[in-house]
Coordinates of C-alpha atoms in Angstrom, one line a residue:
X1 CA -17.9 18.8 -9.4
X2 CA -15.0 16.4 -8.7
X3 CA -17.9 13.6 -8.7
X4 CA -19.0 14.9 -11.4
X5 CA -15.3 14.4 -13.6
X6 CA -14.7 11.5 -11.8
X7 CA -18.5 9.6 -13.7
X8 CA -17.8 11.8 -16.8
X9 CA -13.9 10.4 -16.9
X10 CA -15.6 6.8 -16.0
X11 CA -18.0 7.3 -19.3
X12 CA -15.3 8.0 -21.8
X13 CA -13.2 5.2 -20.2
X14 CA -15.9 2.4 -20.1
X15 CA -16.5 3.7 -24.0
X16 CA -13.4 3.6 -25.2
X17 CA -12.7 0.2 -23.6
X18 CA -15.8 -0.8 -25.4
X19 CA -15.0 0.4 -28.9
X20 CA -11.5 -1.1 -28.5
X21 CA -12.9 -4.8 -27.5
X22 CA -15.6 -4.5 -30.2
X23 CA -12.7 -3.7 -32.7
X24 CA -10.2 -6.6 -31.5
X25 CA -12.7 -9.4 -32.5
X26 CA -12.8 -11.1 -29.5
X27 CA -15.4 -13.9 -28.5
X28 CA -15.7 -13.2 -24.5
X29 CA -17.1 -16.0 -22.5
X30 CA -17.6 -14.5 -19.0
X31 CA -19.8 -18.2 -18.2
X32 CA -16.7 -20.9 -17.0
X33 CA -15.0 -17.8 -15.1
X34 CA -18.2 -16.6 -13.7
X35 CA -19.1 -20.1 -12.2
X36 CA -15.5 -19.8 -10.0
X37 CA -16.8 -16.2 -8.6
X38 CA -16.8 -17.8 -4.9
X39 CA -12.8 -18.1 -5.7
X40 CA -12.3 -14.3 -6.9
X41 CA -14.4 -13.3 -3.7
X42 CA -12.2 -15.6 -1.3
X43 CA -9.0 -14.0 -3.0
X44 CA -10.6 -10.4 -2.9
X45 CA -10.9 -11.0 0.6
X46 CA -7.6 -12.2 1.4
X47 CA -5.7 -9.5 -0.6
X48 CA -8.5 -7.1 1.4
X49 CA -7.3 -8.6 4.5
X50 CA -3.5 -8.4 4.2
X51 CA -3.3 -5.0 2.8
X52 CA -5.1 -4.1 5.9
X53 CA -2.7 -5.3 8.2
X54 CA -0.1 -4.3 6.2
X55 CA -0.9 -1.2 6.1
X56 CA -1.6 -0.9 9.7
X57 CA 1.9 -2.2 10.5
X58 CA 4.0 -0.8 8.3
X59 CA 3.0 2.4 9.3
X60 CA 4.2 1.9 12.8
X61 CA 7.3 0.8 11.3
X62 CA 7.4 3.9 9.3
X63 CA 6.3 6.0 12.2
X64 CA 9.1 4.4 14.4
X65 CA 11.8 4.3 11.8
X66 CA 11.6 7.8 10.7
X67 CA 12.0 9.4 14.6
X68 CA 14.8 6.9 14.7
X69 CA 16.4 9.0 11.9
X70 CA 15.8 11.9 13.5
X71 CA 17.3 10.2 17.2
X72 CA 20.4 11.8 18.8
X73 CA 21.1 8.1 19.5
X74 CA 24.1 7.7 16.7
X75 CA 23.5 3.4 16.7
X76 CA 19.5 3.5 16.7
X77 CA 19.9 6.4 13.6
X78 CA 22.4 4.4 11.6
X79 CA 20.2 1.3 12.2
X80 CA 17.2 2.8 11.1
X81 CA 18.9 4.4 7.5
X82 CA 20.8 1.4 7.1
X83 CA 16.9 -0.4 7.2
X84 CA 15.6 1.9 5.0
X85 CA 18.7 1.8 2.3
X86 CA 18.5 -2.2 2.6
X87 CA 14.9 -2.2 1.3
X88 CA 14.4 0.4 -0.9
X89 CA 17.9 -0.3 -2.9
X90 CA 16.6 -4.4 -3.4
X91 CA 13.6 -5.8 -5.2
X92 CA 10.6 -6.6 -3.1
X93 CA 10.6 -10.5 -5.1
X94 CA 13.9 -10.8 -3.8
X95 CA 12.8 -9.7 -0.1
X96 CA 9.7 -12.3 -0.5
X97 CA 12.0 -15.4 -1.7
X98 CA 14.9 -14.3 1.3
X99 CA 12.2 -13.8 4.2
X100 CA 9.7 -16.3 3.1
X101 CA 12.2 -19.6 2.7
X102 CA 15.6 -18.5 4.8
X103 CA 14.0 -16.2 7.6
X104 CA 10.3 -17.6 8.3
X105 CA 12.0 -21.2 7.9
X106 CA 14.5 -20.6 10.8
X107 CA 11.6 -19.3 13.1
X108 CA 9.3 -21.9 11.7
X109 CA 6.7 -19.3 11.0
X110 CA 4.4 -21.7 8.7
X111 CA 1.3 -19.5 8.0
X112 CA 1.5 -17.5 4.9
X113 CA -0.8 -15.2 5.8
X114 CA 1.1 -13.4 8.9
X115 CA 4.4 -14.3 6.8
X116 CA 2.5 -12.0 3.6
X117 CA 1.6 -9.7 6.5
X118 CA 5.0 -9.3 7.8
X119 CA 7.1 -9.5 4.2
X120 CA 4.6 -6.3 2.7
X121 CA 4.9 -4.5 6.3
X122 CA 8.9 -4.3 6.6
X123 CA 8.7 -3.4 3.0
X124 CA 6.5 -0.6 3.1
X125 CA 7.5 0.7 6.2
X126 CA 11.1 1.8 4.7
X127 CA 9.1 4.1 1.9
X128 CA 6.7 5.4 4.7
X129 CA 9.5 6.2 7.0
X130 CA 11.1 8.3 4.2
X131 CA 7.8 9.8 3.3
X132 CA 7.1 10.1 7.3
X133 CA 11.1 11.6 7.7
X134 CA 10.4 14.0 4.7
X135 CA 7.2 15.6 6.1
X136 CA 8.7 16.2 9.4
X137 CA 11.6 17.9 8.0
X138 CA 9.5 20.1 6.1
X139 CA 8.4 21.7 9.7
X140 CA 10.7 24.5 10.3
X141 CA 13.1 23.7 13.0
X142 CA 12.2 27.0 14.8
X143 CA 8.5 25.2 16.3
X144 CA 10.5 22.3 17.7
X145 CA 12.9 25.0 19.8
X146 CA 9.9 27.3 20.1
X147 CA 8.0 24.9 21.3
X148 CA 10.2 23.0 23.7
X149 CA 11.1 26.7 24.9
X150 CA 7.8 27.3 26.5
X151 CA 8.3 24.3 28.5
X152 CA 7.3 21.2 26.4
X153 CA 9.3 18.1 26.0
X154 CA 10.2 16.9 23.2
X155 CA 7.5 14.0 22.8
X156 CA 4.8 16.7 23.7
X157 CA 6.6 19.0 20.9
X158 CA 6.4 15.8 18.2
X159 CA 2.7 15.2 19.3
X160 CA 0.9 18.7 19.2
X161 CA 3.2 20.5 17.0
X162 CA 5.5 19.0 14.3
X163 CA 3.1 15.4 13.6
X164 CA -0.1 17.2 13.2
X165 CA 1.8 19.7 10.4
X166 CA 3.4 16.8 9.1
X167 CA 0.3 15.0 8.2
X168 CA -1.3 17.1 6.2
X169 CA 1.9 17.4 4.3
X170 CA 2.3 13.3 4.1
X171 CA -1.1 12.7 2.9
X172 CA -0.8 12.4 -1.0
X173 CA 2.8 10.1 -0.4
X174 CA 1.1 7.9 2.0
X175 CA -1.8 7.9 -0.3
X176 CA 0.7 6.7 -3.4
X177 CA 2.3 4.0 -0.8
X178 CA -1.1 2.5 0.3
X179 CA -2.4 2.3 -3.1
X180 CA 1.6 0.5 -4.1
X181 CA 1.1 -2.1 -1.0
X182 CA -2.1 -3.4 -2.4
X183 CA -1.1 -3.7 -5.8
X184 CA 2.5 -5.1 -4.5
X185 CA 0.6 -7.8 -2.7
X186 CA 0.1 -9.8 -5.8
X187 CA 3.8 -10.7 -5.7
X188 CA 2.6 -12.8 -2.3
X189 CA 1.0 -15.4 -4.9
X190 CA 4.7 -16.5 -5.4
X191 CA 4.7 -18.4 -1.6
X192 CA 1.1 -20.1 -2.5
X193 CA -0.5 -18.0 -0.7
X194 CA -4.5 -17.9 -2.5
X195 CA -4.9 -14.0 -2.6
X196 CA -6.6 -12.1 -6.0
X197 CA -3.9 -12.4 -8.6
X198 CA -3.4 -16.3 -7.1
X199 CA -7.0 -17.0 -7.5
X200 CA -7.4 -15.5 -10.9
X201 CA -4.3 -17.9 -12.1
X202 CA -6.2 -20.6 -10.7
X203 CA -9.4 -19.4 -12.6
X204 CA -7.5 -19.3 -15.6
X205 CA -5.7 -22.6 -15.5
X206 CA -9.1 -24.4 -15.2
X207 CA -11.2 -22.5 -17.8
X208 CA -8.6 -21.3 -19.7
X209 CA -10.2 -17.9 -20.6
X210 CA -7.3 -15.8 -19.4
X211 CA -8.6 -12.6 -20.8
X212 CA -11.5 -12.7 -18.5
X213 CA -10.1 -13.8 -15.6
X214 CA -7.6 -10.9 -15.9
X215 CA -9.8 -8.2 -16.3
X216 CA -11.4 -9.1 -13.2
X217 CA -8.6 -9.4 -11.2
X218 CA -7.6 -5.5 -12.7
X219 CA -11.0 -4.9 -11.4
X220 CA -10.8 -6.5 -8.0
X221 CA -7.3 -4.3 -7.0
X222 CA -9.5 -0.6 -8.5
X223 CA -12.5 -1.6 -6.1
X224 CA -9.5 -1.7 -3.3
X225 CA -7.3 1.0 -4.3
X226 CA -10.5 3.4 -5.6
X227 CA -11.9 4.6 -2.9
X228 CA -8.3 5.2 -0.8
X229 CA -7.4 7.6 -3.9
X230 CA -11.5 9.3 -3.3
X231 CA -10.9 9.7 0.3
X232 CA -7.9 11.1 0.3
X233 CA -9.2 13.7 -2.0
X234 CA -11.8 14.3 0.0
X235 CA -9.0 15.1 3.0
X236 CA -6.8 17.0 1.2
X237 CA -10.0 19.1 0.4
X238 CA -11.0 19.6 3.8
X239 CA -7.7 20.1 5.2
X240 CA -6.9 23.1 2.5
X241 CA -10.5 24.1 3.9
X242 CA -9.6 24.2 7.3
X243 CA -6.3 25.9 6.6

């Protein structure tokens, strides 16, 4: 059923998208843009590429960050919400511009992909942690001192009991975070660095058919952020299943 909705809602998109081009008048010419499709594919790649990584470490960072929040440690929990404030209360352009040419300058770190890596990674990691720190709360403090009263220590408690719960609870965030790192990844075009949204400028400087090369890049970030959104709903159904 849920396939079903998802081609019917595909139909009366792809129709109304239709009607609405045919009423604007426009003349498309997919030919100059189409001869540069090695260029969208490199940039699809790249954008592919990073958000992987990205997504990989920043959920370490998240991981990490939010049990530093929760840490009896009073320095190591004010330095983790002090990380967290820092990056959610600026701009992620401004984070780019500050890391890219003051921070990866000092430590000569030249490559722009593992400086796009790192940039998207400390960024997302301060929403996951919060996302990480709010489904871990949600677990009723009386597991952790059940748990830990039957003999387990506290990593075994946060391993078999409270992260397991807190997963299933942090699905559809993480889900909306993933899906926000790829799209935020176009910002990286800003340092030169020839992901989608850099490749489709490119494309459209040299053909100058905008239009086109715009609706393919909107294309290029659904056929990455798609399928996390079908997953996950495919997850959320199994784990309501096995609950």
């Amino acid at each position: 059923m849920y396939f079903f909705n998802v081609l019917l809602t595909t139909a009366a998109f792809s129709l109304t998208s239709a009607w609405l081009l045919h009423r604007s008048g426009l003349q498309w010419d997919w030919a100059p843009v189409a001869a540069y499709w090695r260029l969208f594919a490199s940039g699809w790649g790249t954008t592919l590429g990073v958000s992987l990584a990205a997504l990989a470490v920043s959920t370490l960072i998240g991981g990490c960050v939010a049990l530093a929040q929760r840490s009896v440690f009073l320095p190591l929990r004010t330095l983790a919400e002090g990380y967290v404030e820092l990056i959610r209360g600026t701009p992620l352009l401004a984070q780019i511009y500050i890391l890219f040419y003051i921070v990866a300058e000092a430590v000569h770190l030249e490559n722009r992909i593992i400086a796009g890596i790192l940039m998207l990674s400390i960024f997302s990691g301060a929403y996951l942690a919060e996302v990480f720190r709010a489904g871990i709360d949600s677990i009723g403090r009386s597991q952790l001192e059940s748990a830990m009263a039957i003999g387990l220590t506290r990593a075994q408690t946060y391993r078999f009991v409270i992260l397991p719960q807190a997963a299933r609870i942090v699905l559809p965030a993480m889900t909306g975070q993933c899906v926000s790192l790829i799209k935020d990844s176009s910002l990286l075009s800003i340092i030169g660095l020839n992901e989608l949204t850099q490749s489709s400028r490119n494309v459209a400087s040299y053909t100058f058919s905008n239009l086109e090369s715009y609706v393919l890049l909107a294309l290029g970030y659904l056929l990455l952020t798609l399928p996390i959104s079908l997953a996950t709903r495919r997850l959320e159904k199994r784990f309501r299943y096995e609950t």
